[in-house]
Amino acid sequence: VYVASGAVGGFDIFQSIALMGQAQGKIHTQKAPRSLEGAPHLEGRDLSKESAELIFDGTAEEAITAFPKNINVAVASALASVGVEEMHTQIESVPGLEANIHEITVENNSVLASLKVTSQPDADNPKSSVITAWSVAALLQNLASPIEFY
């Protein structure tokens, strides 16, 4: 099984930190309200069009059930590091935001890795980022190349 990095990256260092032991992980995602519409967690709820609001705070395991089309980055980052039960996940709805922003931190007593990715939503699927499909192309290129990047 090959897991493409999708809208983020850094899986190599996240995995290394987790292997060292006593690792903790956190992801904070910011998206425009329209890209979050239709999520099971938001059923019957209207998001603010004026102010930012934290709409989810839990684990990556809980987040993927609540936002199955919006938060795959949390699950992928968790699988590469601390696990879905341990990846602290926050989702924030930000009116007027024109990008998807993912901030991921994985750390232990010796190393702290912090990654921030800001990318444009896909025009055809605003729940995802433009870079997501390109990460699959990069993975395929890596598999065919004599030099592989991890």
JSON list of N, CA and C in Angstrom, two decimals, residues 86-125:
[
{"chain": "A", "resi": 86, "resn": "GLU", "atom": "N", "xyz": [-4.40, 9.00, 18.38]},
{"chain": "A", "resi": 86, "resn": "GLU", "atom": "CA", "xyz": [-3.55, 9.94, 19.13]},
{"chain": "A", "resi": 86, "resn": "GLU", "atom": "C", "xyz": [-3.33, 11.28, 18.43]},
{"chain": "A", "resi": 87, "resn": "MET", "atom": "N", "xyz": [-3.70, 11.40, 17.16]},
{"chain": "A", "resi": 87, "resn": "MET", "atom": "CA", "xyz": [-3.50, 12.67, 16.44]},
{"chain": "A", "resi": 87, "resn": "MET", "atom": "C", "xyz": [-4.60, 13.66, 16.82]},
{"chain": "A", "resi": 88, "resn": "HIS", "atom": "N", "xyz": [-4.22, 14.66, 17.60]},
{"chain": "A", "resi": 88, "resn": "HIS", "atom": "CA", "xyz": [-5.17, 15.71, 18.00]},
{"chain": "A", "resi": 88, "resn": "HIS", "atom": "C", "xyz": [-5.52, 16.51, 16.75]},
{"chain": "A", "resi": 89, "resn": "THR", "atom": "N", "xyz": [-6.80, 16.65, 16.47]},
{"chain": "A", "resi": 89, "resn": "THR", "atom": "CA", "xyz": [-7.27, 17.26, 15.22]},
{"chain": "A", "resi": 89, "resn": "THR", "atom": "C", "xyz": [-8.26, 18.38, 15.50]},
{"chain": "A", "resi": 90, "resn": "GLN", "atom": "N", "xyz": [-7.98, 19.54, 14.91]},
{"chain": "A", "resi": 90, "resn": "GLN", "atom": "CA", "xyz": [-8.89, 20.67, 15.01]},
{"chain": "A", "resi": 90, "resn": "GLN", "atom": "C", "xyz": [-9.24, 21.15, 13.60]},
{"chain": "A", "resi": 91, "resn": "ILE", "atom": "N", "xyz": [-10.51, 21.51, 13.42]},
{"chain": "A", "resi": 91, "resn": "ILE", "atom": "CA", "xyz": [-10.96, 22.05, 12.15]},
{"chain": "A", "resi": 91, "resn": "ILE", "atom": "C", "xyz": [-11.63, 23.39, 12.44]},
{"chain": "A", "resi": 92, "resn": "GLU", "atom": "N", "xyz": [-11.20, 24.38, 11.68]},
{"chain": "A", "resi": 92, "resn": "GLU", "atom": "CA", "xyz": [-11.73, 25.73, 11.86]},
{"chain": "A", "resi": 92, "resn": "GLU", "atom": "C", "xyz": [-12.37, 26.21, 10.56]},
{"chain": "A", "resi": 93, "resn": "SER", "atom": "N", "xyz": [-13.56, 26.74, 10.66]},
{"chain": "A", "resi": 93, "resn": "SER", "atom": "CA", "xyz": [-14.25, 27.36, 9.53]},
{"chain": "A", "resi": 93, "resn": "SER", "atom": "C", "xyz": [-13.90, 28.84, 9.54]},
{"chain": "A", "resi": 94, "resn": "VAL", "atom": "N", "xyz": [-13.37, 29.33, 8.41]},
{"chain": "A", "resi": 94, "resn": "VAL", "atom": "CA", "xyz": [-12.92, 30.73, 8.34]},
{"chain": "A", "resi": 94, "resn": "VAL", "atom": "C", "xyz": [-13.58, 31.41, 7.13]},
{"chain": "A", "resi": 95, "resn": "PRO", "atom": "N", "xyz": [-14.61, 32.22, 7.36]},
{"chain": "A", "resi": 95, "resn": "PRO", "atom": "CA", "xyz": [-15.25, 32.92, 6.26]},
{"chain": "A", "resi": 95, "resn": "PRO", "atom": "C", "xyz": [-14.25, 33.79, 5.49]},
{"chain": "A", "resi": 96, "resn": "GLY", "atom": "N", "xyz": [-14.39, 33.80, 4.17]},
{"chain": "A", "resi": 96, "resn": "GLY", "atom": "CA", "xyz": [-13.52, 34.61, 3.34]},
{"chain": "A", "resi": 96, "resn": "GLY", "atom": "C", "xyz": [-12.17, 33.98, 3.03]},
{"chain": "A", "resi": 97, "resn": "LEU", "atom": "N", "xyz": [-11.85, 32.88, 3.65]},
{"chain": "A", "resi": 97, "resn": "LEU", "atom": "CA", "xyz": [-10.57, 32.22, 3.41]},
{"chain": "A", "resi": 97, "resn": "LEU", "atom": "C", "xyz": [-10.57, 31.66, 1.99]},
{"chain": "A", "resi": 98, "resn": "GLU", "atom": "N", "xyz": [-9.52, 31.95, 1.24]},
{"chain": "A", "resi": 98, "resn": "GLU", "atom": "CA", "xyz": [-9.45, 31.50, -0.15]},
{"chain": "A", "resi": 98, "resn": "GLU", "atom": "C", "xyz": [-8.50, 30.33, -0.35]},
{"chain": "A", "resi": 99, "resn": "ALA", "atom": "N", "xyz": [-8.00, 29.79, 0.73]},
{"chain": "A", "resi": 99, "resn": "ALA", "atom": "CA", "xyz": [-7.07, 28.66, 0.66]},
{"chain": "A", "resi": 99, "resn": "ALA", "atom": "C", "xyz": [-7.43, 27.65, 1.74]},
{"chain": "A", "resi": 100, "resn": "ASN", "atom": "N", "xyz": [-6.90, 26.44, 1.59]},
{"chain": "A", "resi": 100, "resn": "ASN", "atom": "CA", "xyz": [-6.98, 25.44, 2.65]},
{"chain": "A", "resi": 100, "resn": "ASN", "atom": "C", "xyz": [-5.64, 25.49, 3.37]},
{"chain": "A", "resi": 101, "resn": "ILE", "atom": "N", "xyz": [-5.67, 25.59, 4.69]},
{"chain": "A", "resi": 101, "resn": "ILE", "atom": "CA", "xyz": [-4.45, 25.69, 5.48]},
{"chain": "A", "resi": 101, "resn": "ILE", "atom": "C", "xyz": [-4.38, 24.52, 6.45]},
{"chain": "A", "resi": 102, "resn": "HIS", "atom": "N", "xyz": [-3.26, 23.80, 6.40]},
{"chain": "A", "resi": 102, "resn": "HIS", "atom": "CA", "xyz": [-3.04, 22.68, 7.30]},
{"chain": "A", "resi": 102, "resn": "HIS", "atom": "C", "xyz": [-1.73, 22.93, 8.05]},
{"chain": "A", "resi": 103, "resn": "GLU", "atom": "N", "xyz": [-1.80, 22.94, 9.38]},
{"chain": "A", "resi": 103, "resn": "GLU", "atom": "CA", "xyz": [-0.62, 23.07, 10.22]},
{"chain": "A", "resi": 103, "resn": "GLU", "atom": "C", "xyz": [-0.49, 21.80, 11.04]},
{"chain": "A", "resi": 104, "resn": "ILE", "atom": "N", "xyz": [0.62, 21.09, 10.83]},
{"chain": "A", "resi": 104, "resn": "ILE", "atom": "CA", "xyz": [0.84, 19.80, 11.49]},
{"chain": "A", "resi": 104, "resn": "ILE", "atom": "C", "xyz": [2.10, 19.88, 12.33]},
{"chain": "A", "resi": 105, "resn": "THR", "atom": "N", "xyz": [2.01, 19.36, 13.56]},
{"chain": "A", "resi": 105, "resn": "THR", "atom": "CA", "xyz": [3.17, 19.29, 14.44]},
{"chain": "A", "resi": 105, "resn": "THR", "atom": "C", "xyz": [3.27, 17.87, 14.98]},
{"chain": "A", "resi": 106, "resn": "VAL", "atom": "N", "xyz": [4.44, 17.29, 14.87]},
{"chain": "A", "resi": 106, "resn": "VAL", "atom": "CA", "xyz": [4.73, 15.99, 15.48]},
{"chain": "A", "resi": 106, "resn": "VAL", "atom": "C", "xyz": [6.01, 16.20, 16.27]},
{"chain": "A", "resi": 107, "resn": "GLU", "atom": "N", "xyz": [5.99, 15.77, 17.53]},
{"chain": "A", "resi": 107, "resn": "GLU", "atom": "CA", "xyz": [7.17, 16.01, 18.38]},
{"chain": "A", "resi": 107, "resn": "GLU", "atom": "C", "xyz": [7.34, 14.92, 19.42]},
{"chain": "A", "resi": 108, "resn": "ASN", "atom": "N", "xyz": [8.57, 14.84, 19.92]},
{"chain": "A", "resi": 108, "resn": "ASN", "atom": "CA", "xyz": [8.90, 14.01, 21.08]},
{"chain": "A", "resi": 108, "resn": "ASN", "atom": "C", "xyz": [9.89, 14.81, 21.92]},
{"chain": "A", "resi": 109, "resn": "ASN", "atom": "N", "xyz": [10.58, 14.17, 22.84]},
{"chain": "A", "resi": 109, "resn": "ASN", "atom": "CA", "xyz": [11.51, 14.89, 23.71]},
{"chain": "A", "resi": 109, "resn": "ASN", "atom": "C", "xyz": [12.74, 15.44, 22.99]},
{"chain": "A", "resi": 110, "resn": "SER", "atom": "N", "xyz": [13.04, 14.92, 21.80]},
{"chain": "A", "resi": 110, "resn": "SER", "atom": "CA", "xyz": [14.25, 15.30, 21.08]},
{"chain": "A", "resi": 110, "resn": "SER", "atom": "C", "xyz": [14.03, 16.12, 19.82]},
{"chain": "A", "resi": 111, "resn": "VAL", "atom": "N", "xyz": [12.85, 15.98, 19.20]},
{"chain": "A", "resi": 111, "resn": "VAL", "atom": "CA", "xyz": [12.62, 16.59, 17.89]},
{"chain": "A", "resi": 111, "resn": "VAL", "atom": "C", "xyz": [11.22, 17.19, 17.83]},
{"chain": "A", "resi": 112, "resn": "LEU", "atom": "N", "xyz": [11.11, 18.34, 17.19]},
{"chain": "A", "resi": 112, "resn": "LEU", "atom": "CA", "xyz": [9.82, 18.93, 16.89]},
{"chain": "A", "resi": 112, "resn": "LEU", "atom": "C", "xyz": [9.81, 19.24, 15.40]},
{"chain": "A", "resi": 113, "resn": "ALA", "atom": "N", "xyz": [8.85, 18.69, 14.68]},
{"chain": "A", "resi": 113, "resn": "ALA", "atom": "CA", "xyz": [8.68, 18.98, 13.26]},
{"chain": "A", "resi": 113, "resn": "ALA", "atom": "C", "xyz": [7.35, 19.69, 13.09]},
{"chain": "A", "resi": 114, "resn": "SER", "atom": "N", "xyz": [7.38, 20.82, 12.41]},
{"chain": "A", "resi": 114, "resn": "SER", "atom": "CA", "xyz": [6.18, 21.60, 12.19]},
{"chain": "A", "resi": 114, "resn": "SER", "atom": "C", "xyz": [6.07, 21.89, 10.70]},
{"chain": "A", "resi": 115, "resn": "LEU", "atom": "N", "xyz": [4.92, 21.62, 10.13]},
{"chain": "A", "resi": 115, "resn": "LEU", "atom": "CA", "xyz": [4.70, 21.80, 8.70]},
{"chain": "A", "resi": 115, "resn": "LEU", "atom": "C", "xyz": [3.42, 22.61, 8.51]},
{"chain": "A", "resi": 116, "resn": "LYS", "atom": "N", "xyz": [3.52, 23.64, 7.68]},
{"chain": "A", "resi": 116, "resn": "LYS", "atom": "CA", "xyz": [2.33, 24.43, 7.33]},
{"chain": "A", "resi": 116, "resn": "LYS", "atom": "C", "xyz": [2.22, 24.43, 5.82]},
{"chain": "A", "resi": 117, "resn": "VAL", "atom": "N", "xyz": [1.06, 24.01, 5.33]},
{"chain": "A", "resi": 117, "resn": "VAL", "atom": "CA", "xyz": [0.80, 23.99, 3.89]},
{"chain": "A", "resi": 117, "resn": "VAL", "atom": "C", "xyz": [-0.46, 24.81, 3.63]},
{"chain": "A", "resi": 118, "resn": "THR", "atom": "N", "xyz": [-0.32, 25.77, 2.73]},
{"chain": "A", "resi": 118, "resn": "THR", "atom": "CA", "xyz": [-1.44, 26.59, 2.30]},
{"chain": "A", "resi": 118, "resn": "THR", "atom": "C", "xyz": [-1.62, 26.34, 0.82]},
{"chain": "A", "resi": 119, "resn": "SER", "atom": "N", "xyz": [-2.79, 25.84, 0.42]},
{"chain": "A", "resi": 119, "resn": "SER", "atom": "CA", "xyz": [-3.00, 25.54, -0.99]},
{"chain": "A", "resi": 119, "resn": "SER", "atom": "C", "xyz": [-4.41, 25.93, -1.42]},
{"chain": "A", "resi": 120, "resn": "GLN", "atom": "N", "xyz": [-4.54, 26.18, -2.69]},
{"chain": "A", "resi": 120, "resn": "GLN", "atom": "CA", "xyz": [-5.83, 26.58, -3.25]},
{"chain": "A", "resi": 120, "resn": "GLN", "atom": "C", "xyz": [-6.78, 25.38, -3.30]},
{"chain": "A", "resi": 121, "resn": "PRO", "atom": "N", "xyz": [-8.04, 25.59, -3.00]},
{"chain": "A", "resi": 121, "resn": "PRO", "atom": "CA", "xyz": [-9.02, 24.51, -3.16]},
{"chain": "A", "resi": 121, "resn": "PRO", "atom": "C", "xyz": [-9.14, 24.14, -4.64]},
{"chain": "A", "resi": 122, "resn": "ASP", "atom": "N", "xyz": [-9.46, 22.91, -4.91]},
{"chain": "A", "resi": 122, "resn": "ASP", "atom": "CA", "xyz": [-9.70, 22.46, -6.27]},
{"chain": "A", "resi": 122, "resn": "ASP", "atom": "C", "xyz": [-10.99, 23.11, -6.76]},
{"chain": "A", "resi": 123, "resn": "ALA", "atom": "N", "xyz": [-10.96, 23.68, -7.95]},
{"chain": "A", "resi": 123, "resn": "ALA", "atom": "CA", "xyz": [-12.14, 24.38, -8.49]},
{"chain": "A", "resi": 123, "resn": "ALA", "atom": "C", "xyz": [-13.33, 23.43, -8.64]},
{"chain": "A", "resi": 124, "resn": "ASP", "atom": "N", "xyz": [-13.05, 22.18, -9.00]},
{"chain": "A", "resi": 124, "resn": "ASP", "atom": "CA", "xyz": [-14.12, 21.20, -9.19]},
{"chain": "A", "resi": 124, "resn": "ASP", "atom": "C", "xyz": [-14.56, 20.53, -7.89]},
{"chain": "A", "resi": 125, "resn": "ASN", "atom": "N", "xyz": [-13.69, 20.57, -6.87]},
{"chain": "A", "resi": 125, "resn": "ASN", "atom": "CA", "xyz": [-14.00, 19.94, -5.59]},
{"chain": "A", "resi": 125, "resn": "ASN", "atom": "C", "xyz": [-13.40, 20.80, -4.47]}
]
